[in-house]
Coordinates of C-alpha atoms and ligand atoms in Angstrom, one line a residue:
X897 CA -30.9 37.4 25.3
X898 CA -34.2 39.3 25.9
X899 CA -36.3 36.7 24.6
X900 CA -34.9 33.8 27.1
X901 CA -35.2 35.7 30.1
X902 CA -38.9 36.6 29.1
X903 CA -39.6 32.9 28.5
X904 CA -38.1 32.2 32.1
X905 CA -40.0 34.8 33.9
X906 CA -43.4 33.1 32.2
X907 CA -42.9 30.0 33.5
X908 CA -41.7 31.3 36.9
X909 CA -44.9 33.6 36.8
X910 CA -47.1 30.3 36.8
X911 CA -47.3 28.8 33.6
X912 CA -46.1 25.4 35.0
X913 CA -48.8 22.7 35.3
X914 CA -49.8 22.4 38.8
X915 CA -53.1 20.9 38.1
X916 CA -53.7 17.5 40.1
X917 CA -55.5 15.9 36.9
X918 CA -52.0 15.4 35.6
X919 CA -50.6 14.4 38.9
X920 CA -48.3 16.6 39.2
X921 CA -48.3 16.7 43.2
X922 CA -46.7 13.4 43.2
X923 CA -43.5 14.8 41.4
X924 CA -40.6 15.3 43.6
X925 CA -39.4 18.8 43.3
X926 CA -39.0 21.7 45.7
X927 CA -42.6 22.4 45.7
X928 CA -43.5 18.8 47.1
X929 CA -40.7 19.1 50.0
X930 CA -43.1 18.9 52.7
X931 CA -45.1 16.2 51.0
X932 CA -41.7 14.1 50.7
X933 CA -40.8 15.0 54.5
X934 CA -44.2 13.7 55.6
X935 CA -44.1 10.6 53.5
X936 CA -40.6 9.9 54.8
X937 CA -41.8 10.0 58.5
X938 CA -44.9 7.9 57.7
X939 CA -42.6 5.3 56.2
X940 CA -40.5 5.8 59.4
X941 CA -43.3 5.2 61.5
X942 CA -44.4 2.2 59.9
X943 CA -41.1 0.5 59.9
X944 CA -40.5 1.6 63.7
X945 CA -44.1 0.0 64.4
X946 CA -43.1 -3.2 62.6
X947 CA -39.8 -3.6 64.1
X948 CA -40.9 -3.1 67.8
X949 CA -43.9 -5.7 67.3
X950 CA -41.6 -8.3 65.6
X951 CA -39.9 -10.5 67.9
X952 CA -39.1 -13.2 65.4
X953 CA -37.0 -13.0 62.1
X954 CA -40.0 -14.6 60.2
X955 CA -43.8 -14.8 60.8
X956 CA -43.6 -18.4 59.3
X957 CA -46.1 -17.7 56.7
X958 CA -46.7 -20.0 53.8
X959 CA -47.2 -18.8 50.0
X960 CA -51.0 -19.9 49.9
X961 CA -51.7 -18.2 53.0
X962 CA -50.2 -15.0 52.0
X963 CA -51.5 -15.2 48.1
X964 CA -55.2 -14.6 48.8
X965 CA -54.3 -11.0 50.3
X966 CA -52.7 -10.1 47.1
X967 CA -55.3 -11.5 44.8
X968 CA -57.6 -9.0 45.9
X969 CA -55.8 -6.0 45.2
X970 CA -56.5 -4.4 41.7
X971 CA -53.7 -2.5 40.3
X972 CA -56.1 -0.8 38.0
X973 CA -57.6 1.0 41.1
X974 CA -55.3 3.3 42.9
X975 CA -55.5 4.2 46.6
X976 CA -54.5 7.5 45.5
X977 CA -53.1 8.3 49.1
X978 CA -49.8 7.1 50.7
X979 CA -51.2 6.4 53.9
X980 CA -53.4 4.0 52.7
X981 CA -51.0 2.3 50.3
X982 CA -48.4 1.8 53.4
X983 CA -51.4 0.5 55.5
X984 CA -52.0 -2.2 52.7
X985 CA -48.3 -2.7 52.4
X986 CA -48.0 -3.7 55.9
X987 CA -50.6 -6.5 55.2
X988 CA -49.3 -7.9 52.3
X989 CA -45.3 -7.5 53.0
X990 CA -44.1 -5.9 56.0
X991 CA -45.9 -8.2 58.5
X992 CA -44.6 -11.5 57.1
X993 CA -41.1 -9.8 55.8
X994 CA -37.8 -12.1 56.3
X995 CA -35.8 -9.7 58.7
X996 CA -32.1 -10.0 58.1
X997 CA -31.1 -7.8 60.9
X998 CA -32.7 -10.2 63.4
X999 CA -30.1 -12.2 65.6
X1000 CA -31.6 -15.6 64.8
X1001 CA -31.8 -15.3 61.1
X1002 CA -28.6 -17.1 60.3
X1003 CA -29.6 -18.9 56.8
X1004 CA -28.0 -17.1 53.6
X1005 CA -25.4 -14.5 52.9
X1006 CA -27.7 -11.4 53.8
X1007 CA -26.1 -9.5 56.4
X1008 CA -27.8 -6.8 58.7
X1009 CA -27.1 -3.5 57.3
X1010 CA -25.4 -0.4 58.9
X1011 CA -26.8 3.0 59.4
X1012 CA -24.7 4.9 56.9
X1013 CA -25.8 2.8 54.2
X1014 CA -29.4 3.5 54.9
X1015 CA -28.5 6.9 55.0
X1016 CA -26.9 7.2 51.4
X1017 CA -29.7 5.3 50.1
X1018 CA -32.0 8.1 51.1
X1019 CA -30.1 10.8 49.6
X1020 CA -29.1 8.7 46.5
X1021 CA -32.6 7.9 45.9
X1022 CA -33.9 11.4 45.8
X1023 CA -31.0 12.8 43.7
X1024 CA -31.6 9.8 41.6
X1025 CA -28.2 10.1 39.8
X1026 CA -27.4 7.4 37.0
X1027 CA -23.7 6.9 37.2
X1028 CA -23.5 5.8 33.5
X1029 CA -21.9 9.2 32.3
X1030 CA -20.5 12.3 33.9
X1031 CA -23.4 14.5 32.4
X1032 CA -25.9 12.5 34.6
X1033 CA -24.0 12.2 37.6
X1034 CA -20.7 14.8 38.2
X1035 CA -19.5 14.3 41.4
X1036 CA -21.3 10.8 41.7
X1037 CA -18.9 9.5 39.1
X1038 CA -15.6 10.7 41.0
X1039 CA -17.1 9.4 44.3
X1040 CA -17.7 5.9 42.8
X1041 CA -14.1 6.1 41.1
X1042 CA -12.7 6.9 44.6
X1043 CA -14.4 4.1 46.6
X1044 CA -13.1 1.5 43.3
X1045 CA -9.4 3.3 44.0
X1046 CA -9.7 2.4 47.6
X1047 CA -10.8 -1.1 47.3
X1048 CA -8.1 -1.7 44.4
X1049 CA -5.6 -0.6 47.4
X1050 CA -7.1 -2.9 49.9
X1051 CA -7.0 -5.8 47.5
X1052 CA -3.5 -4.8 46.6
X1053 CA -3.6 -4.5 42.9
X1054 CA -1.0 -2.4 41.2
X1055 CA -1.3 0.9 39.4
X1056 CA -3.1 0.8 36.1
X1057 CA -5.7 -1.6 37.7
X1058 CA -9.5 -0.4 37.7
X1059 CA -13.1 -1.4 38.5
X1060 CA -16.6 -0.7 38.5
X1061 CA -19.8 -1.1 40.5
X1062 CA -22.1 -4.1 39.3
X1063 CA -25.4 -5.5 40.8
X1064 CA -23.4 -8.0 42.7
X1065 CA -21.1 -11.1 42.5
X1066 CA -23.3 -12.7 39.5
X1067 CA -22.8 -9.8 37.4
X1068 CA -19.1 -9.4 38.6
X1069 CA -18.6 -13.0 37.9
X1070 CA -20.1 -12.7 34.3
X1071 CA -17.8 -9.8 33.7
X1072 CA -14.8 -11.6 34.8
X1073 CA -15.5 -14.6 32.5
X1074 CA -16.3 -12.2 29.5
X1075 CA -13.0 -10.3 29.9
X1076 CA -11.1 -13.6 30.4
X1077 CA -12.5 -15.2 27.2
X1078 CA -12.2 -12.0 24.8
X1079 CA -8.5 -11.2 26.2
X1080 CA -7.7 -14.7 25.4
X1081 CA -8.9 -14.6 22.1
X1082 CA -7.1 -11.5 21.3
X1083 CA -4.0 -12.7 22.6
X1084 CA -4.4 -15.5 20.1
X1085 CA -5.7 -13.5 17.0
X1086 CA -4.6 -10.0 17.5
X1087 CA -7.2 -9.3 14.6
X1088 CA -9.9 -11.0 16.4
X1089 CA -12.3 -9.0 18.7
X1090 CA -15.0 -11.1 19.8
X1091 CA -17.1 -8.0 20.5
X1092 CA -16.8 -7.3 16.9
X1093 CA -16.7 -10.5 15.2
X1094 CA -18.5 -13.1 17.9
X1095 CA -16.7 -16.2 19.1
X1096 CA -13.9 -18.0 16.6
X1097 CA -14.5 -21.6 15.6
X1098 CA -12.0 -22.9 18.3
X1099 CA -14.1 -21.5 21.4
X1100 CA -15.7 -24.7 21.8
X1101 CA -12.6 -26.0 23.4
X1102 CA -11.8 -23.2 25.5
X1103 CA -12.1 -24.4 29.5
X1104 CA -12.2 -22.8 32.5
X1105 CA -11.2 -24.6 36.0
X1106 CA -13.1 -23.7 39.3
X1107 CA -13.5 -25.9 42.1
X1108 CA -16.4 -28.2 42.8
X1109 CA -17.5 -25.8 45.5
X1110 CA -17.6 -22.6 43.5
X1111 CA -20.6 -20.5 42.8
X1112 CA -23.2 -21.4 40.3
X1113 CA -22.9 -18.0 38.6
X1114 CA -19.6 -19.3 37.0
X1115 CA -21.3 -21.8 35.1
X1116 CA -24.3 -19.4 34.1
X1117 CA -21.7 -17.0 33.0
X1118 CA -20.2 -19.5 30.6
X1119 CA -23.7 -20.1 29.4
X1120 CA -24.4 -16.7 28.6
X1121 CA -21.1 -16.0 27.2
X1122 CA -21.7 -18.8 24.4
X1123 CA -19.2 -21.4 26.0
X1124 CA -21.9 -23.4 27.6
X1125 CA -21.7 -25.2 31.1
X1126 CA -19.4 -27.9 29.5
X1127 CA -16.4 -25.1 29.4
X1128 CA -16.3 -25.4 33.2
X1129 CA -14.0 -28.0 34.5
X1130 CA -14.8 -28.5 38.5
X1131 CA -11.8 -29.4 40.2
X1132 CA -11.8 -31.6 43.6
X1133 CA -11.3 -30.0 46.9
X1134 CA -9.3 -31.1 49.8
X1135 CA -10.6 -32.1 53.4
X1136 CA -10.9 -28.5 54.0
X1137 CA -13.4 -27.7 51.1
X1138 CA -10.3 -25.8 49.3
X1139 CA -9.4 -26.4 45.7
X1140 CA -6.9 -29.0 45.2
X1141 CA -4.2 -27.2 43.4
X1142 CA -2.4 -30.5 42.5
X1143 CA -5.5 -31.7 40.8
X1144 CA -6.0 -28.6 39.1
X1145 CA -2.6 -28.6 37.4
X1146 CA -3.2 -32.4 36.6
X1147 CA -6.6 -31.1 35.0
X1148 CA -5.1 -28.5 33.0
X1149 CA -2.2 -30.9 31.6
X1150 CA -5.2 -33.7 30.8
X1151 CA -6.9 -30.7 28.7
X1152 CA -3.7 -30.1 26.8
X1153 CA -3.4 -33.5 26.0
X1154 CA -6.9 -33.8 24.8
X1155 CA -6.4 -30.8 22.7
X1156 CA -8.7 -28.6 24.7
X1157 CA -7.7 -25.1 25.3
X1158 CA -7.4 -23.7 29.2
X1159 CA -7.9 -20.1 29.3
X1160 CA -9.1 -19.3 32.8
X1161 CA -8.7 -20.5 36.8
X1162 CA -11.7 -19.0 39.0
X1163 CA -10.7 -19.2 42.7
X1164 CA -13.0 -18.8 45.5
X1165 CA -12.1 -16.7 48.6
X1166 CA -15.0 -17.8 50.7
X1167 CA -17.0 -20.5 49.2
X1168 CA -20.6 -20.0 49.6
X1169 CA -21.5 -23.5 51.7
X1170 CA -18.3 -23.6 53.6
X1171 CA -16.5 -20.1 53.6
X1172 CA -13.5 -21.9 52.2
X1173 CA -10.6 -20.0 50.8
X1174 CA -9.0 -21.7 47.8
X1175 CA -4.9 -21.6 47.9
X1176 CA -4.6 -18.5 46.4
X1177 CA -1.0 -18.7 46.0
X1178 CA -0.5 -22.1 44.6
X1179 CA -3.1 -21.0 41.9
X1180 CA -1.4 -17.8 41.2
X1181 CA 1.8 -20.1 40.3
X1182 CA -0.3 -22.2 38.2
X1183 CA -1.9 -19.5 36.4
X1184 CA 1.4 -17.8 35.8
X1185 CA 3.0 -20.9 34.7
X1186 CA 0.1 -21.7 32.1
X1187 CA -0.7 -18.2 31.5
X1188 CA -3.9 -18.4 32.4
X1189 CA -6.7 -15.6 33.6
X1190 CA -6.7 -16.0 37.5
X1191 CA -10.0 -14.7 38.6
X1192 CA -10.6 -14.4 42.6
X1193 CA -14.4 -14.8 43.6
X1194 CA -14.2 -12.8 46.8
X1195 CA -18.1 -11.9 46.9
X1196 CA -18.2 -13.4 50.5
X1197 CA -14.7 -13.4 51.7
X1198 CA -14.0 -9.6 50.6
X1199 CA -14.7 -8.6 54.3
X1200 CA -11.3 -10.1 55.1
X1201 CA -9.9 -7.2 53.2
X1202 CA -10.9 -4.5 56.2
X1203 CA -10.4 -7.3 59.2
X1204 CA -7.7 -6.0 61.5
X1205 CA -7.2 -9.5 62.5
X1206 CA -7.1 -11.8 59.5
X1207 CA -6.5 -10.0 56.4
X1208 CA -3.5 -12.3 55.7
X1209 CA -5.9 -14.9 54.9
X1210 CA -6.5 -13.4 51.6
X1211 CA -2.8 -13.2 50.6
X1212 CA -2.6 -14.2 47.1
X1213 CA -5.6 -12.1 45.9
X1214 CA -3.3 -9.4 44.9
X1215 CA -2.2 -11.8 42.1
X1216 CA -5.5 -11.9 40.4
X1217 CA -6.3 -10.7 37.0
X1218 CA -9.7 -10.0 38.1
X1219 CA -11.6 -9.9 41.4
X1220 CA -15.2 -9.9 42.5
X1221 CA -16.4 -8.2 45.8
X1222 CA -19.8 -8.0 47.2
X1223 CA -20.3 -5.1 49.6
X1224 CA -23.9 -6.2 50.1
X1225 CA -22.6 -9.5 51.8
X1226 CA -19.8 -8.9 54.2
X1227 CA -19.4 -4.9 54.3
X1228 CA -23.0 -4.7 55.7
X1229 CA -24.4 -2.8 52.8
X1230 CA -28.1 -2.8 51.6
X1231 CA -28.9 -4.7 48.3
X1232 CA -27.4 -4.0 45.6
X1233 CA -23.6 -3.1 46.4
X1234 CA -20.8 -5.1 44.5
X1235 CA -17.8 -4.5 42.3
X1236 CA -15.5 -6.1 39.7
X1237 CA -12.0 -5.1 39.5
X1238 CA -9.3 -5.9 37.0
X1239 CA -5.6 -5.8 37.1
X1240 CA -5.0 -4.2 33.8
X1241 CA -7.5 -1.7 32.9
X1242 CA -7.5 -1.9 29.1
X1243 CA -9.3 -5.1 29.3
X1244 CA -12.4 -3.6 30.2
X1245 CA -12.5 -2.0 26.8
X1246 CA -14.2 -5.2 25.9
X1247 CA -17.4 -4.0 27.3
X1248 CA -17.0 -0.5 25.8
X1249 CA -19.1 0.6 22.9
X1250 CA -19.8 4.1 22.0
X1251 CA -23.2 5.8 21.3
X1252 CA -23.1 9.1 19.9
X1253 CA -25.9 10.2 22.0
X1254 CA -24.4 9.0 25.5
X1255 CA -20.7 8.6 25.6
X1256 CA -19.1 9.2 22.2
X1257 CA -15.2 8.4 21.5
X1258 CA -15.0 12.3 21.5
X1259 CA -15.8 12.5 25.1
X1260 CA -13.5 9.8 26.1
X1261 CA -10.7 11.6 24.3
X1262 CA -11.4 14.6 25.8
X1263 CA -11.0 12.9 29.1
X1264 CA -14.6 12.9 30.4
X1265 CA -15.1 10.1 32.8
X1266 CA -17.9 8.0 31.5
X1267 CA -18.4 5.0 33.5
X1268 CA -20.8 3.2 31.4
X1269 CA -17.5 2.6 29.3
X1270 CA -16.4 0.1 31.9
X1271 CA -19.9 -1.5 32.6
X1272 CA -22.2 -4.1 30.9
X1273 CA -25.1 -1.9 32.4
X1274 CA -26.1 1.5 31.1
X1275 CA -28.2 3.6 33.8
X1276 CA -26.9 2.4 37.0
X1277 CA -27.6 3.0 40.4
X1278 CA -25.3 5.2 42.4
X1279 CA -24.6 2.4 44.9
X1280 CA -21.0 3.4 45.5
X1281 CA -22.5 6.3 47.8
X1282 CA -23.3 3.6 50.5
X1283 CA -19.8 2.3 50.6
X1284 CA -18.6 6.1 50.8
X1285 CA -20.8 7.1 53.6
X1286 CA -20.0 4.1 55.3
X1287 CA -16.2 4.8 55.2
X1288 CA -16.7 8.3 56.4
X1289 CA -18.9 7.9 59.2
X1290 CA -18.0 4.3 60.4
X1291 CA -14.7 3.8 58.8
X1292 CA -13.1 0.5 57.5
X1293 CA -11.6 -0.4 60.9
X1294 CA -15.0 -0.7 62.6
X1295 CA -16.3 -2.3 59.3
X1296 CA -13.3 -5.1 59.8
X1297 CA -13.9 -5.4 63.5
X1298 CA -17.8 -6.2 62.9
X1299 CA -16.4 -9.0 60.3
X1300 CA -13.8 -10.5 62.8
X1301 CA -16.7 -10.6 65.6
X1302 CA -18.8 -12.8 63.6
X1303 CA -15.4 -14.9 62.6
X1304 CA -15.3 -15.2 66.4
X1305 CA -19.0 -16.2 66.9
X1306 CA -18.5 -18.8 64.2
X1307 CA -15.9 -20.5 66.2
X1308 CA -18.1 -20.3 69.2
X1309 CA -21.0 -21.7 67.2
X1310 CA -18.6 -24.5 66.0
X1311 CA -17.5 -25.7 69.5
X1312 CA -21.4 -25.6 70.8
X1313 CA -22.1 -28.0 67.6
X1314 CA -19.3 -30.1 68.3
X1315 CA -19.9 -30.8 71.8
X1316 CA -23.6 -32.1 70.9
X1317 CA -23.8 -35.6 70.9
X1318 CA -26.9 -35.8 68.1
X1319 CA -25.0 -33.2 65.8
X1320 CA -22.5 -33.9 63.1
X1321 CA -20.5 -31.2 62.1
X1322 CA -18.5 -31.3 58.6
X1323 CA -15.8 -28.8 58.8
X1324 CA -14.1 -26.2 61.0
X1325 CA -15.7 -22.8 59.7
X1326 CA -13.1 -20.9 57.9
X1327 CA -15.3 -17.8 57.6
X1328 CA -18.7 -17.6 59.1
X1329 CA -20.7 -20.5 57.8
X1330 CA -21.3 -23.9 59.2
X1331 CA -22.8 -27.0 57.8
X1332 CA -24.0 -29.8 60.1
X1333 CA -26.7 -32.4 60.3
X1334 CA -28.8 -33.8 63.2
X1335 CA -28.4 -37.5 63.7
X1336 CA -30.6 -38.7 66.3
X1337 CA -29.1 -41.9 66.9
X1338 CA -26.7 -44.4 64.9
X1339 CA -28.1 -46.9 62.5
X1340 CA -30.8 -44.8 60.9
X1341 CA -30.6 -44.9 56.9
X1342 CA -29.3 -41.9 54.6
X1343 CA -32.5 -41.2 53.7
X1344 CA -34.0 -40.9 56.9
X1345 CA -31.5 -38.8 58.3
X1346 CA -32.0 -36.8 54.9
X1347 CA -35.8 -36.6 55.2
X1348 CA -35.3 -35.5 59.4
X1349 CA -32.9 -32.5 58.3
X1350 CA -34.8 -31.1 55.5
X1351 CA -38.1 -31.3 58.0
X1352 CA -36.0 -29.5 60.8
X1353 CA -35.3 -26.6 58.3
X1354 CA -39.1 -26.4 57.5
X1355 CA -40.4 -26.7 60.5
X1356 CA -38.0 -24.0 62.1
X1357 CA -39.0 -21.8 59.0
X1358 CA -42.8 -22.3 59.6
X1359 CA -42.5 -21.6 63.3
X1360 CA -40.4 -18.2 62.4
X1361 CA -38.4 -18.6 65.4
X1362 CA -35.1 -18.9 63.6
X1363 CA -34.2 -18.9 59.9
X1364 CA -31.4 -21.5 59.0
X1365 CA -30.3 -22.6 55.6
X1366 CA -30.2 -26.0 54.1
X1367 CA -27.5 -27.6 51.7
X1368 CA -26.5 -31.1 50.0
X1369 CA -22.9 -32.3 50.4
X1370 CA -22.4 -35.3 48.2
X1371 CA -26.2 -35.9 47.9
X1372 CA -26.7 -35.7 51.5
X1373 CA -29.2 -33.3 53.2
X1374 CA -27.3 -31.0 55.6
X1375 CA -28.4 -27.8 57.3
X1376 CA -26.4 -24.6 57.4
X1377 CA -25.8 -21.6 59.2
X1378 CA -24.4 -18.2 57.9
X1379 CA -23.4 -16.0 60.4
X1380 CA -23.3 -12.0 59.6
X1381 CA -24.8 -10.4 62.4
X1382 CA -22.5 -9.1 65.2
X1383 CA -25.4 -8.5 67.3
X1384 CA -26.0 -12.4 67.3
X1385 CA -24.4 -13.9 70.6
X1386 CA -23.5 -17.1 71.7
X1387 CA -26.9 -17.3 73.7
X1388 CA -28.7 -16.9 70.4
X1389 CA -26.8 -19.5 68.8
X1390 CA -27.7 -22.2 71.9
X1391 CA -31.2 -21.4 71.5
X1392 CA -31.3 -22.0 67.6
X1393 CA -29.5 -25.1 68.2
X1394 CA -31.8 -26.2 71.0
X1395 CA -34.6 -25.6 68.7
X1396 CA -33.0 -27.8 65.9
X1397 CA -32.9 -30.3 68.3
X1398 CA -36.3 -29.9 69.6
X1399 CA -37.6 -30.6 66.1
X1400 CA -35.3 -33.1 65.3
X1401 CA -36.3 -35.3 68.3
X1402 CA -40.0 -34.8 67.6
X1403 CA -39.3 -35.7 63.7
X1404 CA -37.3 -38.7 64.8
X1405 CA -40.0 -39.7 66.9
X1406 CA -42.6 -40.4 64.2
X1407 CA -44.0 -43.6 63.3
X1408 CA -43.1 -43.7 59.5
X1409 CA -39.4 -42.6 60.3
X1410 CA -39.0 -45.5 62.8
X1411 CA -40.4 -47.8 60.2
X1412 CA -37.6 -47.0 57.9
X1413 CA -35.0 -47.7 60.5
X1414 CA -34.6 -51.4 60.1
Ligands
PLP752 C1 -23.2 -14.8 46.8 C2 -22.0 -15.2 45.8 C3 -22.3 -14.9 44.5 C4 -23.6 -14.1 43.8 O1 -23.5 -13.3 44.2 P1 -24.7 -12.1 43.8 O2 -24.5 -10.8 44.6 O3 -25.8 -13.0 44.9 O4 -25.1 -12.0 42.6 C5 -20.9 -15.3 43.8 N1 -20.2 -16.2 44.1 C6 -19.8 -16.0 45.7 C7 -18.9 -17.1 46.3 C8 -21.3 -16.1 46.3 O5 -21.0 -16.5 47.6

């Protein structure tokens, strides 16, 4: 006893290394709180300055224009001073950043972020918990579990279901395909654990069904999981870009006839391009009948879980075996913030590995909650705190109301586009995207119209006045709005459409384009 306290006293008396040669003044601890406060204020001042100066969502800079500024920076030569580094950063990054909070950023599935999410980032980065084990996070583990349980309730999954935070939809979809694959195998061969023995010989026949409009991370997942892209059968969609359930069933039967083995169906609740929601009830019926794993990718549509007006559109999601949710898309959270949910928690054991140093089996038997047992990551950010703070400060109701307001904006934008004589609109928006193209006059070749629309997007991006996305549908070039910003108003969308038609007119006046018009 005496020895221990003597050691502690010695350290307290000044044996800690505080010389600057070792850089100890850069380490965050109670001795550096003043520094921490100062640098936080400096960062805040820089961001404040930048936001007040920024009138556009983007400066319009091109890669070759920005690259030289970085080329001359020697990472072997530290500036040693945070002010100097922040000033430099303003030049190489902030001045030309793409700002998702800007009302005229309407391109990809990036949302403006809510203040509680930023507040959480500040706390979690200072504490720096890692939510892989209880002994690295304590309350962080319980907070994550409670946010998971809250989301499970919103989805409507029953007791016995569980989930885990992930880096986003791609990782969640990978986990879904992994669990679908391994649980299928175990059902067929009770002694064959894929995590132990690898794929069985018949794995080359396993097939997963999804709509042609589903996210590419499904194919990526089957590739990573040793099943290959060929394991994915893409089903046609109906006029509303929703998976055609009749064609799904036909494809499943066809597989059986061909000696192939259907194992899972991926329904999308909110496709990336069209926001379309596959018929979850009909797909649920088919999955039950053919005993297939039903995964619902709600990376985008998950905002409906808190929608005061439109929750019913997700009816059937509660029948899923697994669900993907991206809080960093429609819950207005900072990147990264996503989660994966599974109806029967025992399936998560397919990703469990016990390491003596970290999460021994004995800890599980004692009931210690080590979330690493449910994750394919080890060290993991405490992203759940962002949703926690958002729910505690703002509440689910306001979050949902914000999503509802962008749903309404999408309908208004749709009417604006439809009323325009030179714009062809492909669909009525089911969530908050709108795919369309500019057609200056009839009789132009497909290639010319493709070229005009591709150039409109580029010209707009170069101007920086608005950022819109592009996509291809049936091989043709389209433009796309993704609306996720509750502060974007109809007048903003009128401006963006005016910019699009302005560039469209300019581009279609060009001689080479006219020459192509025979
Ligand atoms: C964005 C998206 C994903 C991928 O999610 P990330 O968070 O970007 O990894 C998966 N599925 C759908 C439908 C998406 O829209």
